[in-house]
mmCIF file of C-alpha atoms in Angstrom:
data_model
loop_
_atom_site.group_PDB
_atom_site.id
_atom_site.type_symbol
_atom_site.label_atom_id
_atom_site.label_comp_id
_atom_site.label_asym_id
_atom_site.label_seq_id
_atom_site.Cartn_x
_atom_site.Cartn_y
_atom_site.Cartn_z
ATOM 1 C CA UNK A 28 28.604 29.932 -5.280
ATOM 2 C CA UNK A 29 30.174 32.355 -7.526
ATOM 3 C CA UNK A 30 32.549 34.473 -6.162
ATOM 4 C CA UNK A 31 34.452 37.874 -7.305
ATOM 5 C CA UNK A 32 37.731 39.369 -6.326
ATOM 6 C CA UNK A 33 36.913 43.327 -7.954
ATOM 7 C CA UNK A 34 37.110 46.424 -5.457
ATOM 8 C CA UNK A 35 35.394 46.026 -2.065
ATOM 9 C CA UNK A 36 35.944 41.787 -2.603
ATOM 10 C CA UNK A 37 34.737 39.113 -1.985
ATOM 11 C CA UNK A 38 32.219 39.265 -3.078
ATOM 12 C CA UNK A 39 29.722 36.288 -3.403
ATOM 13 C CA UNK A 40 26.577 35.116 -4.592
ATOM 14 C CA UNK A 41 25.235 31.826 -3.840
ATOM 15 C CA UNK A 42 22.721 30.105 -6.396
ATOM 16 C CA UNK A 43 20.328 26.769 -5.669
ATOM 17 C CA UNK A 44 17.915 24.908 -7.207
ATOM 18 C CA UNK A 45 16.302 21.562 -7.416
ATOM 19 C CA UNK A 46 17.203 19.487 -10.329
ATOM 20 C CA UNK A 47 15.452 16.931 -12.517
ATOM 21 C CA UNK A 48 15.944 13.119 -11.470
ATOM 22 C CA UNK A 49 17.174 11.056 -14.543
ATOM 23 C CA UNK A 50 14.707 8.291 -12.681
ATOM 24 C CA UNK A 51 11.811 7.593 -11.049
ATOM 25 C CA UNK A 52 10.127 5.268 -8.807
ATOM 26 C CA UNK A 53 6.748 4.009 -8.626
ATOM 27 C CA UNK A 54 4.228 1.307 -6.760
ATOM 28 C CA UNK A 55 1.311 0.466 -8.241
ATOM 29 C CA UNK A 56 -0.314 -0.031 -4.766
ATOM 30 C CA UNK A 57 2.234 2.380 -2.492
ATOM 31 C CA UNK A 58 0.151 1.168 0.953
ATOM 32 C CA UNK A 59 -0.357 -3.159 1.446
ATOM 33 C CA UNK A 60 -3.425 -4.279 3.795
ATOM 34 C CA UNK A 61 -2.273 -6.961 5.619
ATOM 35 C CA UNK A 62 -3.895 -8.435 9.122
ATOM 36 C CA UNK A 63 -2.062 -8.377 12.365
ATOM 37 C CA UNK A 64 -0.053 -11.827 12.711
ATOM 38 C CA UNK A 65 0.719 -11.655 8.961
ATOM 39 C CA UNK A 66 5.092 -11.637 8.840
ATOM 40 C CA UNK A 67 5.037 -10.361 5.026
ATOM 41 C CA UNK A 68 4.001 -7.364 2.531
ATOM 42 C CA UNK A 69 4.711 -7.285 -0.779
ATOM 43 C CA UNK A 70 5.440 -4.407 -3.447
ATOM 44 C CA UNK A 71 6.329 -4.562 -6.960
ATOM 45 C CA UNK A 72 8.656 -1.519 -7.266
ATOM 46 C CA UNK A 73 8.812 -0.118 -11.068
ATOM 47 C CA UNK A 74 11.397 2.407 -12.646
ATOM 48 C CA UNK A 75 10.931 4.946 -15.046
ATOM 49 C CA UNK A 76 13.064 7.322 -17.138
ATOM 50 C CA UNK A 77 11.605 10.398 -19.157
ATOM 51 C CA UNK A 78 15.459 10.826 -19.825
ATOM 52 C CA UNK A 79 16.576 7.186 -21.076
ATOM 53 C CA UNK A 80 18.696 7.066 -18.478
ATOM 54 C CA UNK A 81 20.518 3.542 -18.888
ATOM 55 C CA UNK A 82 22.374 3.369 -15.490
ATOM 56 C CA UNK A 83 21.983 0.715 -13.004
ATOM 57 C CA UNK A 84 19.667 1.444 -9.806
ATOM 58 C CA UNK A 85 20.444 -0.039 -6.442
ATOM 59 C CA UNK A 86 17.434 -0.679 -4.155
ATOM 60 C CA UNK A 87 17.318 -0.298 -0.481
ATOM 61 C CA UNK A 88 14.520 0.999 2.178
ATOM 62 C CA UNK A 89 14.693 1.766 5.781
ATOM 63 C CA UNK A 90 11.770 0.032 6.660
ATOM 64 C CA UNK A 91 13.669 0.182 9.979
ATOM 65 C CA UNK A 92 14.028 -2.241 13.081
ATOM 66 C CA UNK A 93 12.373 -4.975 13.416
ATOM 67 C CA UNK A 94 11.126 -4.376 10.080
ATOM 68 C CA UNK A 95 13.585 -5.892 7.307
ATOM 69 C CA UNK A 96 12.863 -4.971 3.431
ATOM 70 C CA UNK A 97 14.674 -7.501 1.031
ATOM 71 C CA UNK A 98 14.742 -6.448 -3.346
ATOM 72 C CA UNK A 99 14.372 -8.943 -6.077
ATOM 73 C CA UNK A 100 16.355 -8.552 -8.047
ATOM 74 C CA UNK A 101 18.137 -5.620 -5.811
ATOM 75 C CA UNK A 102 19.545 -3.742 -8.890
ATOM 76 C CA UNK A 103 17.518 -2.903 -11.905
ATOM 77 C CA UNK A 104 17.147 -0.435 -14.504
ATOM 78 C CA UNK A 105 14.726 1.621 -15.631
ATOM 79 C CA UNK A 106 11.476 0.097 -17.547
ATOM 80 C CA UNK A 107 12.497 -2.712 -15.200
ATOM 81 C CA UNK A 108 10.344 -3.684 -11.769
ATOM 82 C CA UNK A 109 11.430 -5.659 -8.438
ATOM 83 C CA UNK A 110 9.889 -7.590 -5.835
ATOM 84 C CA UNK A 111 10.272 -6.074 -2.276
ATOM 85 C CA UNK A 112 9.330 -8.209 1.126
ATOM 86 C CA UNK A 113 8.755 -6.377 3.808
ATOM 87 C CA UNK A 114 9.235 -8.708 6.499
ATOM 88 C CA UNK A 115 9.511 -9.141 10.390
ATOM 89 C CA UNK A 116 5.848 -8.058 10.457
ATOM 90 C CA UNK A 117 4.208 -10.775 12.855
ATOM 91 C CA UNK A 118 4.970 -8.850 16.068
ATOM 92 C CA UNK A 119 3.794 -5.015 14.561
ATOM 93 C CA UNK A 120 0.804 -4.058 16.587
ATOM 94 C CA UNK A 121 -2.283 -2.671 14.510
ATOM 95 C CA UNK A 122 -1.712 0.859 13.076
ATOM 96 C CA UNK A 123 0.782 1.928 10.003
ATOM 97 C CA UNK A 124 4.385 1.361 9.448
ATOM 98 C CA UNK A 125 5.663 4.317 6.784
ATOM 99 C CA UNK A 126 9.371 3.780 5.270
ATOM 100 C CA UNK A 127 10.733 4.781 1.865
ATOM 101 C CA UNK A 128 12.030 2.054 -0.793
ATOM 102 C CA UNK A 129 14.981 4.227 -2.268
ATOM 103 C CA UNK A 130 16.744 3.897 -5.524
ATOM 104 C CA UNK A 131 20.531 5.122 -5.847
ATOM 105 C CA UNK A 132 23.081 5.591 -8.488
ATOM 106 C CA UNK A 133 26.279 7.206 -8.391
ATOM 107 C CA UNK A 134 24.805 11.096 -8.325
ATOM 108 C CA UNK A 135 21.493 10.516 -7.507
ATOM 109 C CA UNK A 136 18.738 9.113 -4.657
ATOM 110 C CA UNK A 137 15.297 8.920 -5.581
ATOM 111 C CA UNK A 138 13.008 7.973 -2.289
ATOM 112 C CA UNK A 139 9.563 6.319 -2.923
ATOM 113 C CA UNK A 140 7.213 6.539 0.149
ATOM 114 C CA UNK A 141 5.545 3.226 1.217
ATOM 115 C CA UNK A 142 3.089 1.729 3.804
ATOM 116 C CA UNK A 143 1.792 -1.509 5.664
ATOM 117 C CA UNK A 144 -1.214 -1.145 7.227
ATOM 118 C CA UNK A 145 -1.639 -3.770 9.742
ATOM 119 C CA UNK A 146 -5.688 -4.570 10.648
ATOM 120 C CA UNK A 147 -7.004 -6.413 14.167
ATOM 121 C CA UNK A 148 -9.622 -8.173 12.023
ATOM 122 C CA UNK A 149 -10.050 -9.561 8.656
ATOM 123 C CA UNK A 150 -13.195 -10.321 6.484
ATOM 124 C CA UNK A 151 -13.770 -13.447 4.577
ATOM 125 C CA UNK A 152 -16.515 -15.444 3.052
ATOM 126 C CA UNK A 153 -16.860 -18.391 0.990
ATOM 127 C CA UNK A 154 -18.765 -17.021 -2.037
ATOM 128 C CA UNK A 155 -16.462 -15.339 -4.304
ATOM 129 C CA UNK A 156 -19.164 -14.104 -6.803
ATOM 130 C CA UNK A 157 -22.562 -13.445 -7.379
ATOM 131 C CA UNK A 158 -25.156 -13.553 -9.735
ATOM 132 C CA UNK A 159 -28.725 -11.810 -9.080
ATOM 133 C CA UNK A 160 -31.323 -11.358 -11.441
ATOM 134 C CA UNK A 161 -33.504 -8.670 -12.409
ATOM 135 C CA UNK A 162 -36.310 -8.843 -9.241
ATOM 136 C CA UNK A 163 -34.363 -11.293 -7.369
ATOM 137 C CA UNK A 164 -32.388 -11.291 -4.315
ATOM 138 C CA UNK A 165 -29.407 -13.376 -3.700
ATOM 139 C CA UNK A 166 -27.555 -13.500 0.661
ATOM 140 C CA UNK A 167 -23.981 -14.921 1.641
ATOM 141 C CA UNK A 168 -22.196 -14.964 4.841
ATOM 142 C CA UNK A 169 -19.056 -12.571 5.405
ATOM 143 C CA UNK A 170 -16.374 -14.147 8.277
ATOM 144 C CA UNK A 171 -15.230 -11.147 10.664
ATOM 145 C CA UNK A 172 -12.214 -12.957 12.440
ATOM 146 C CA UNK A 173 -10.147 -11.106 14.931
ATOM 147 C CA UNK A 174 -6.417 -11.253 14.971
ATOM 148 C CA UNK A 175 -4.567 -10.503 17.769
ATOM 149 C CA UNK A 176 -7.371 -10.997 20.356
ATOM 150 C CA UNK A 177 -9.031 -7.630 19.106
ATOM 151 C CA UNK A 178 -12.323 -8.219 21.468
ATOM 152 C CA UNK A 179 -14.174 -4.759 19.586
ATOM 153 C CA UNK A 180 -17.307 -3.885 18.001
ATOM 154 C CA UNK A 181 -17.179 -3.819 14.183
ATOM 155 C CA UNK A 182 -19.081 -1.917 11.973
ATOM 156 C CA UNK A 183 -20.605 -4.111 8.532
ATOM 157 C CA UNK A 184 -22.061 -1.863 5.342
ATOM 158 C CA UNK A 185 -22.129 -2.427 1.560
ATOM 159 C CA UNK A 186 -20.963 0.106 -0.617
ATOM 160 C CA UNK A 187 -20.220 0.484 -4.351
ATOM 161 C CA UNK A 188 -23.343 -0.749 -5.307
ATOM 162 C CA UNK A 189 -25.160 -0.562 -8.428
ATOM 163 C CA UNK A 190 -28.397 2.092 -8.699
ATOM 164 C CA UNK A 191 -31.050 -0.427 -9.318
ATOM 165 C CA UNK A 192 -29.771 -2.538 -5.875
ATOM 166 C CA UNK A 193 -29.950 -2.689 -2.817
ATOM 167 C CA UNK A 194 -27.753 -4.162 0.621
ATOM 168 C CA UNK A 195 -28.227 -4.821 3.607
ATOM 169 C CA UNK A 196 -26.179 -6.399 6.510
ATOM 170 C CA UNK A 197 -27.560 -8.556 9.345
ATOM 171 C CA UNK A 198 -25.928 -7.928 11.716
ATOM 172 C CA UNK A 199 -24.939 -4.620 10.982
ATOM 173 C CA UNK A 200 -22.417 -5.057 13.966
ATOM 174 C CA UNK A 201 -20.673 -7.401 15.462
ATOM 175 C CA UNK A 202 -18.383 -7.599 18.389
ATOM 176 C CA UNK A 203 -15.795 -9.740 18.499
ATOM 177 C CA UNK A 204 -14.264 -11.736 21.665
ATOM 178 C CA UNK A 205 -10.395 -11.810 20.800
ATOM 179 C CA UNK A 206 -11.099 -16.076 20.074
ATOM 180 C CA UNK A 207 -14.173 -17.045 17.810
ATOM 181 C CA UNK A 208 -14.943 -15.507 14.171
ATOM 182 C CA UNK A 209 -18.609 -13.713 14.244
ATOM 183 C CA UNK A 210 -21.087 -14.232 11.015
ATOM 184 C CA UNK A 211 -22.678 -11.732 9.072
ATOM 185 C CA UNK A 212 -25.500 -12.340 6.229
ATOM 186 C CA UNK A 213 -24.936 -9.891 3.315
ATOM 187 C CA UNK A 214 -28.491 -9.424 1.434
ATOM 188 C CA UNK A 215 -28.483 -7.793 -1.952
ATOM 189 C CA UNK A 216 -31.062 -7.261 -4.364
ATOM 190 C CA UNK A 217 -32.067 -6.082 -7.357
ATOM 191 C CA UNK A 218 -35.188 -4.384 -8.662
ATOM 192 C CA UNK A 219 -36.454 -3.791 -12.176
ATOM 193 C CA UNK A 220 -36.860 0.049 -11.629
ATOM 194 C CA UNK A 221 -36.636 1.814 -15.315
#
């Protein structure tokens, strides 16, 4: 605020604006899958300087209660990265939990938003790659397991798959009970289409 004492004072004028951070933070995955039951989520949190700003940054987030967030190391600098556990996550129903990991220094707070989602039912399966040749097919089974007695229908379908494949699903649904995993048999196969 600037303000002036000439005929007819005060006078004032009032001035803001947003200023540059001398840091950043970042997450190279800002939102962690986890299934319902799971007590953990972790985040490697990185910062950055365009400025060369050498200062030290304290972490914190307010994951909030009963959520707890714990930073390893808890004070870095920047070109430097930490660990953060979000924990307390084993009685979180399924949906998202939001919070911001923030970084502080003496004149500054930089907040990074983060998120756990937290699924009713997982996917698994024993094959962990694939090979299929040119006019060949190749199946596998896929696991649906429900966590937290989820007793739903779920939806199966392939995607991402190259031009000169196909998938298919059998089941293409599957409810589960809240107790007992379901199976599904993925299909996928591959043509020699020019």
């Amino acid at each position: 605020s600037i303000q002036g004492d000439a005929l007819n004072a005060p006078q004032s004028l009032e001035l803001s604006g947003k200023g540059v951070t001398a840091f950043s933070l970042t997450a190279a995955i800002p939102e962690a899958q986890v299934v319902m039951g799971t007590n953990s989520a972790n985040f490697d949190v990185l910062a950055t300087s365009r400025f060369n700003f050498a200062g030290q940054i304290q972490l914190s987030c307010d994951g909030g209660a009963p959520v707890s967030c714990v930073f390893d190391p808890p004070m870095i600098h920047a070109g430097q990265k930490s660990l953060l556990v979000v924990g307390n996550l084993k009685g979180s129903q399924a949906g998202q939990i939001s919070f911001d990991a923030e970084g502080q220094t003496e004149n500054q707070r930089v907040r990074l938003p983060l998120a756990v989602a937290i699924s009713d039912f997982s996917l698994s399966s024993d094959t962990s790659s694939l090979t299929v040749g040119r006019d060949n097919s190749a199946s596998f089974q896929v696991r649906v397991s429900p966590a937290g007695g989820f007793s739903h229908p779920v939806s199966l379908a392939c995607t991402g798959i190259p031009v000169s494949a196909t998938c298919t699903v059998s089941p293409s649904e599957v409810t589960l009970n809240g107790i007992t995993s379901s199976i599904a048999v993925v299909t996928v196969s591959f043509s020699s289409r020019a």
